[in-house]
């Protein structure tokens, strides 16, 4: 560690005590590397506050000493937002509020819960369930990702269709601002028309405007029944028709509608112990469907009614007859990313499109990608009910030089993102911008919108103290 950084680390330990300031390289290392291992950069120290007052003191200290702050939750983000940017010249600390785990209030009569930012999503779901309520945000990383990180990325997941993403699930926030001041709106109000809705600025801000320390979140009745089905289809057009027909049939009780292509399913079967195709025949596309408040038998009747109206919609289907069967189907879906990781490095795209454009996009993207790189393998799955696809690629030749791979990756990504833009979609549906997609935001973002975002950042954080190199170029 250079002398100046070592001095800052020593000063931080003197100010806050060694248990709250990790300065040793080995202790810092897991915090400095992102989840996928795509980037790693050194920081001066990792700060582990145990109270909101300590967060404020640490932020003020960093402000006085010109030290940049990288907020970090569970470090499961997929765009490099939670680790230092390697190009940053000024000293940086990682501030991880993971020890702020107090449950401040559970208010079942208001269907609301107030928790600190370091609680994991899973712990919030479990707490809600103990009070006979549902906290619906659900992601494969829910055991590790934290409330603060989920808010800062406006996380989505598998039940956005019915309950919305983190934006829709938040009633209030508490935030330590870049000058150390504390702003709070933790009143659990569903209606409050008193000017700008400031909490929405921090949600999805990826730690560039302050540290979220607590949130009041919405709860819902815990569904007493749930139906889960795996349905095979000949093509994506039929999957969309089925989606609309089921919505028409059962309304907003449809809580998840996940598309799974053949290749991601094959990778899961190849790499995950015990994984198998829920259906006996091989189908090009399948959807995992969940409906809340409906038993398996009743869902079967609804599905039969839909298929009676449009007979060739589905090729085959299985409806889970027990919780264990439903869990097995969901595990298959949730482990698709892990199966891809085990297959090898892939090029990932987290895109969204108007649903009316999805079938055309999938058709056109395949043609364009195969023309550019014959043999490219396309792993397509995602939250079809939200118009969100994880559209990942295994390039055909994996034995080329690193420079060649980087260039080919860049051109494949350009094909995908240009086509997404042409269809009026977004190159980042739910994972955010972080440091990996800053150039894409500059390229595809609306210039007036980008200008407004920069002005907001300058007003809020004039010294660019919070998360430099994220959302905006350095
Ligand atoms: C296997 C897997 C599956 C996933 N599935 C989904 C999915 O379905 N949907 C989805 O949306 N995402 C998904 N993700 C991405 C990721 O898990 C989510 O974005 C998650 O919400 C990030 O939470 P975290 O606590 O790990 O945040 P981190 O990764 O630590 O941080 C993410 C961003 O938030 C900022 N931040 C963190 N905490 C705070 C805070 N307290 N105050 C201010 N800023 C903060 C960081 O600086 C960073 O910019 C998945 C990730 C993995 C590994």
PDB file of N, CA and C in Angstrom, residues 63 67-71 81 90 92 176-179 201-202 204-211 441-442 449-474:
ATOM      1  N   UNK A  63     -15.238  13.116   4.072  1.00  0.00           N
ATOM      2  CA  UNK A  63     -15.481  14.418   3.457  1.00  0.00           C
ATOM      3  C   UNK A  63     -14.325  15.373   3.794  1.00  0.00           C
ATOM      4  N   UNK A  67     -11.574  11.714   0.887  1.00  0.00           N
ATOM      5  CA  UNK A  67     -11.516  10.272   0.570  1.00  0.00           C
ATOM      6  C   UNK A  67     -12.864   9.852  -0.022  1.00  0.00           C
ATOM      7  N   UNK A  68     -12.819   9.199  -1.182  1.00  0.00           N
ATOM      8  CA  UNK A  68     -14.065   8.753  -1.833  1.00  0.00           C
ATOM      9  C   UNK A  68     -14.619   7.517  -1.123  1.00  0.00           C
ATOM     10  N   UNK A  69     -15.942   7.351  -1.229  1.00  0.00           N
ATOM     11  CA  UNK A  69     -16.630   6.249  -0.532  1.00  0.00           C
ATOM     12  C   UNK A  69     -17.338   5.357  -1.544  1.00  0.00           C
ATOM     13  N   UNK A  70     -17.050   4.057  -1.469  1.00  0.00           N
ATOM     14  CA  UNK A  70     -17.780   3.078  -2.281  1.00  0.00           C
ATOM     15  C   UNK A  70     -18.718   2.321  -1.336  1.00  0.00           C
ATOM     16  N   UNK A  71     -20.033   2.572  -1.400  1.00  0.00           N
ATOM     17  CA  UNK A  71     -20.944   1.805  -0.545  1.00  0.00           C
ATOM     18  C   UNK A  71     -21.008   0.351  -1.029  1.00  0.00           C
ATOM     19  N   UNK A  81     -20.622  -2.109  -9.435  1.00  0.00           N
ATOM     20  CA  UNK A  81     -20.938  -0.871  -8.711  1.00  0.00           C
ATOM     21  C   UNK A  81     -20.445  -0.858  -7.274  1.00  0.00           C
ATOM     22  N   UNK A  90      -7.995   9.238  -6.661  1.00  0.00           N
ATOM     23  CA  UNK A  90      -8.035   9.626  -5.255  1.00  0.00           C
ATOM     24  C   UNK A  90      -8.216   8.398  -4.366  1.00  0.00           C
ATOM     25  N   UNK A  92      -9.787   5.761  -1.844  1.00  0.00           N
ATOM     26  CA  UNK A  92     -11.177   5.323  -1.688  1.00  0.00           C
ATOM     27  C   UNK A  92     -11.281   4.362  -0.513  1.00  0.00           C
ATOM     28  N   UNK A 176     -27.809   8.687   4.806  1.00  0.00           N
ATOM     29  CA  UNK A 176     -26.727   9.595   5.210  1.00  0.00           C
ATOM     30  C   UNK A 176     -26.218  10.260   3.932  1.00  0.00           C
ATOM     31  N   UNK A 177     -26.292  11.586   3.920  1.00  0.00           N
ATOM     32  CA  UNK A 177     -25.934  12.354   2.720  1.00  0.00           C
ATOM     33  C   UNK A 177     -24.420  12.604   2.671  1.00  0.00           C
ATOM     34  N   UNK A 178     -23.892  13.048   1.522  1.00  0.00           N
ATOM     35  CA  UNK A 178     -22.441  13.198   1.403  1.00  0.00           C
ATOM     36  C   UNK A 178     -21.808  14.157   2.417  1.00  0.00           C
ATOM     37  N   UNK A 179     -22.575  15.080   3.030  1.00  0.00           N
ATOM     38  CA  UNK A 179     -21.981  15.943   4.063  1.00  0.00           C
ATOM     39  C   UNK A 179     -22.190  15.364   5.468  1.00  0.00           C
ATOM     40  N   UNK A 201     -35.168   9.222  -5.731  1.00  0.00           N
ATOM     41  CA  UNK A 201     -33.861   9.586  -6.278  1.00  0.00           C
ATOM     42  C   UNK A 201     -32.769   8.648  -5.780  1.00  0.00           C
ATOM     43  N   UNK A 202     -32.909   8.203  -4.528  1.00  0.00           N
ATOM     44  CA  UNK A 202     -31.872   7.314  -3.981  1.00  0.00           C
ATOM     45  C   UNK A 202     -32.042   5.873  -4.465  1.00  0.00           C
ATOM     46  N   UNK A 204     -32.096   3.098  -6.892  1.00  0.00           N
ATOM     47  CA  UNK A 204     -31.486   2.979  -8.228  1.00  0.00           C
ATOM     48  C   UNK A 204     -30.316   3.926  -8.440  1.00  0.00           C
ATOM     49  N   UNK A 205     -29.906   4.690  -7.404  1.00  0.00           N
ATOM     50  CA  UNK A 205     -28.791   5.636  -7.574  1.00  0.00           C
ATOM     51  C   UNK A 205     -27.432   4.949  -7.459  1.00  0.00           C
ATOM     52  N   UNK A 206     -27.415   3.683  -7.128  1.00  0.00           N
ATOM     53  CA  UNK A 206     -26.186   2.880  -7.073  1.00  0.00           C
ATOM     54  C   UNK A 206     -25.120   3.514  -6.168  1.00  0.00           C
ATOM     55  N   UNK A 207     -25.553   4.067  -5.059  1.00  0.00           N
ATOM     56  CA  UNK A 207     -24.604   4.580  -4.079  1.00  0.00           C
ATOM     57  C   UNK A 207     -23.900   5.855  -4.496  1.00  0.00           C
ATOM     58  N   UNK A 208     -24.418   6.567  -5.484  1.00  0.00           N
ATOM     59  CA  UNK A 208     -23.751   7.792  -5.939  1.00  0.00           C
ATOM     60  C   UNK A 208     -24.259   9.037  -5.221  1.00  0.00           C
ATOM     61  N   UNK A 209     -25.311   8.907  -4.404  1.00  0.00           N
ATOM     62  CA  UNK A 209     -25.884  10.105  -3.760  1.00  0.00           C
ATOM     63  C   UNK A 209     -25.873  10.030  -2.236  1.00  0.00           C
ATOM     64  N   UNK A 210     -25.421   8.930  -1.661  1.00  0.00           N
ATOM     65  CA  UNK A 210     -25.412   8.801  -0.202  1.00  0.00           C
ATOM     66  C   UNK A 210     -25.512   7.345   0.188  1.00  0.00           C
ATOM     67  N   UNK A 211     -25.537   7.116   1.522  1.00  0.00           N
ATOM     68  CA  UNK A 211     -25.639   5.734   2.037  1.00  0.00           C
ATOM     69  C   UNK A 211     -27.033   5.529   2.602  1.00  0.00           C
ATOM     70  N   UNK A 441     -24.374   3.745 -21.226  1.00  0.00           N
ATOM     71  CA  UNK A 441     -25.307   4.807 -20.830  1.00  0.00           C
ATOM     72  C   UNK A 441     -25.010   6.092 -21.610  1.00  0.00           C
ATOM     73  N   UNK A 442     -23.707   6.390 -21.769  1.00  0.00           N
ATOM     74  CA  UNK A 442     -23.338   7.581 -22.539  1.00  0.00           C
ATOM     75  C   UNK A 442     -23.813   7.445 -23.990  1.00  0.00           C
ATOM     76  N   UNK A 449     -31.736  13.816 -20.485  1.00  0.00           N
ATOM     77  CA  UNK A 449     -31.821  13.064 -19.231  1.00  0.00           C
ATOM     78  C   UNK A 449     -30.453  12.935 -18.575  1.00  0.00           C
ATOM     79  N   UNK A 450     -29.408  12.671 -19.384  1.00  0.00           N
ATOM     80  CA  UNK A 450     -28.058  12.539 -18.826  1.00  0.00           C
ATOM     81  C   UNK A 450     -27.596  13.859 -18.233  1.00  0.00           C
ATOM     82  N   UNK A 451     -27.920  14.958 -18.916  1.00  0.00           N
ATOM     83  CA  UNK A 451     -27.544  16.282 -18.422  1.00  0.00           C
ATOM     84  C   UNK A 451     -28.209  16.537 -17.051  1.00  0.00           C
ATOM     85  N   UNK A 452     -29.486  16.199 -16.962  1.00  0.00           N
ATOM     86  CA  UNK A 452     -30.197  16.385 -15.680  1.00  0.00           C
ATOM     87  C   UNK A 452     -29.566  15.532 -14.578  1.00  0.00           C
ATOM     88  N   UNK A 453     -29.213  14.300 -14.916  1.00  0.00           N
ATOM     89  CA  UNK A 453     -28.602  13.417 -13.912  1.00  0.00           C
ATOM     90  C   UNK A 453     -27.271  13.986 -13.433  1.00  0.00           C
ATOM     91  N   UNK A 454     -26.457  14.505 -14.352  1.00  0.00           N
ATOM     92  CA  UNK A 454     -25.160  15.078 -13.953  1.00  0.00           C
ATOM     93  C   UNK A 454     -25.355  16.290 -13.048  1.00  0.00           C
ATOM     94  N   UNK A 455     -26.361  17.128 -13.393  1.00  0.00           N
ATOM     95  CA  UNK A 455     -26.605  18.331 -12.566  1.00  0.00           C
ATOM     96  C   UNK A 455     -27.063  17.932 -11.176  1.00  0.00           C
ATOM     97  N   UNK A 456     -27.876  16.909 -11.118  1.00  0.00           N
ATOM     98  CA  UNK A 456     -28.352  16.424  -9.828  1.00  0.00           C
ATOM     99  C   UNK A 456     -27.177  15.930  -8.984  1.00  0.00           C
ATOM    100  N   UNK A 457     -26.319  15.154  -9.605  1.00  0.00           N
ATOM    101  CA  UNK A 457     -25.149  14.613  -8.894  1.00  0.00           C
ATOM    102  C   UNK A 457     -24.265  15.761  -8.396  1.00  0.00           C
ATOM    103  N   UNK A 458     -24.062  16.780  -9.251  1.00  0.00           N
ATOM    104  CA  UNK A 458     -23.205  17.901  -8.842  1.00  0.00           C
ATOM    105  C   UNK A 458     -23.806  18.653  -7.660  1.00  0.00           C
ATOM    106  N   UNK A 459     -25.128  18.821  -7.670  1.00  0.00           N
ATOM    107  CA  UNK A 459     -25.788  19.542  -6.585  1.00  0.00           C
ATOM    108  C   UNK A 459     -25.688  18.742  -5.288  1.00  0.00           C
ATOM    109  N   UNK A 460     -25.905  17.466  -5.391  1.00  0.00           N
ATOM    110  CA  UNK A 460     -25.995  16.599  -4.220  1.00  0.00           C
ATOM    111  C   UNK A 460     -24.618  16.302  -3.643  1.00  0.00           C
ATOM    112  N   UNK A 461     -23.689  16.036  -4.542  1.00  0.00           N
ATOM    113  CA  UNK A 461     -22.370  15.531  -4.126  1.00  0.00           C
ATOM    114  C   UNK A 461     -21.304  16.292  -4.916  1.00  0.00           C
ATOM    115  N   UNK A 462     -21.128  17.604  -4.629  1.00  0.00           N
ATOM    116  CA  UNK A 462     -20.277  18.440  -5.476  1.00  0.00           C
ATOM    117  C   UNK A 462     -18.826  17.966  -5.529  1.00  0.00           C
ATOM    118  N   UNK A 463     -18.364  17.267  -4.474  1.00  0.00           N
ATOM    119  CA  UNK A 463     -16.958  16.800  -4.467  1.00  0.00           C
ATOM    120  C   UNK A 463     -16.813  15.407  -5.088  1.00  0.00           C
ATOM    121  N   UNK A 464     -17.901  14.893  -5.640  1.00  0.00           N
ATOM    122  CA  UNK A 464     -17.884  13.542  -6.240  1.00  0.00           C
ATOM    123  C   UNK A 464     -17.294  12.515  -5.267  1.00  0.00           C
ATOM    124  N   UNK A 465     -17.780  12.601  -4.035  1.00  0.00           N
ATOM    125  CA  UNK A 465     -17.269  11.747  -2.966  1.00  0.00           C
ATOM    126  C   UNK A 465     -17.821  10.331  -3.070  1.00  0.00           C
ATOM    127  N   UNK A 466     -19.067  10.224  -3.554  1.00  0.00           N
ATOM    128  CA  UNK A 466     -19.750   8.935  -3.506  1.00  0.00           C
ATOM    129  C   UNK A 466     -19.646   8.162  -4.822  1.00  0.00           C
ATOM    130  N   UNK A 467     -18.977   7.027  -4.723  1.00  0.00           N
ATOM    131  CA  UNK A 467     -18.895   6.037  -5.793  1.00  0.00           C
ATOM    132  C   UNK A 467     -18.434   6.620  -7.140  1.00  0.00           C
ATOM    133  N   UNK A 468     -17.260   7.268  -7.164  1.00  0.00           N
ATOM    134  CA  UNK A 468     -16.771   7.824  -8.435  1.00  0.00           C
ATOM    135  C   UNK A 468     -16.547   6.724  -9.479  1.00  0.00           C
ATOM    136  N   UNK A 469     -16.876   7.059 -10.723  1.00  0.00           N
ATOM    137  CA  UNK A 469     -16.691   6.095 -11.821  1.00  0.00           C
ATOM    138  C   UNK A 469     -17.887   5.182 -12.013  1.00  0.00           C
ATOM    139  N   UNK A 470     -18.940   5.359 -11.197  1.00  0.00           N
ATOM    140  CA  UNK A 470     -20.156   4.566 -11.348  1.00  0.00           C
ATOM    141  C   UNK A 470     -21.252   5.487 -11.910  1.00  0.00           C
ATOM    142  N   UNK A 471     -22.082   4.981 -12.745  1.00  0.00           N
ATOM    143  CA  UNK A 471     -23.140   5.725 -13.448  1.00  0.00           C
ATOM    144  C   UNK A 471     -22.560   6.734 -14.431  1.00  0.00           C
ATOM    145  N   UNK A 472     -21.567   7.549 -13.968  1.00  0.00           N
ATOM    146  CA  UNK A 472     -20.959   8.577 -14.825  1.00  0.00           C
ATOM    147  C   UNK A 472     -19.497   8.215 -15.074  1.00  0.00           C
ATOM    148  N   UNK A 473     -18.939   8.663 -16.234  1.00  0.00           N
ATOM    149  CA  UNK A 473     -17.508   8.399 -16.460  1.00  0.00           C
ATOM    150  C   UNK A 473     -16.673   9.141 -15.424  1.00  0.00           C
ATOM    151  N   UNK A 474     -15.477   8.645 -15.158  1.00  0.00           N
ATOM    152  CA  UNK A 474     -14.596   9.322 -14.199  1.00  0.00           C
ATOM    153  C   UNK A 474     -14.254  10.706 -14.696  1.00  0.00           C
TER     154      UNK A 474
END
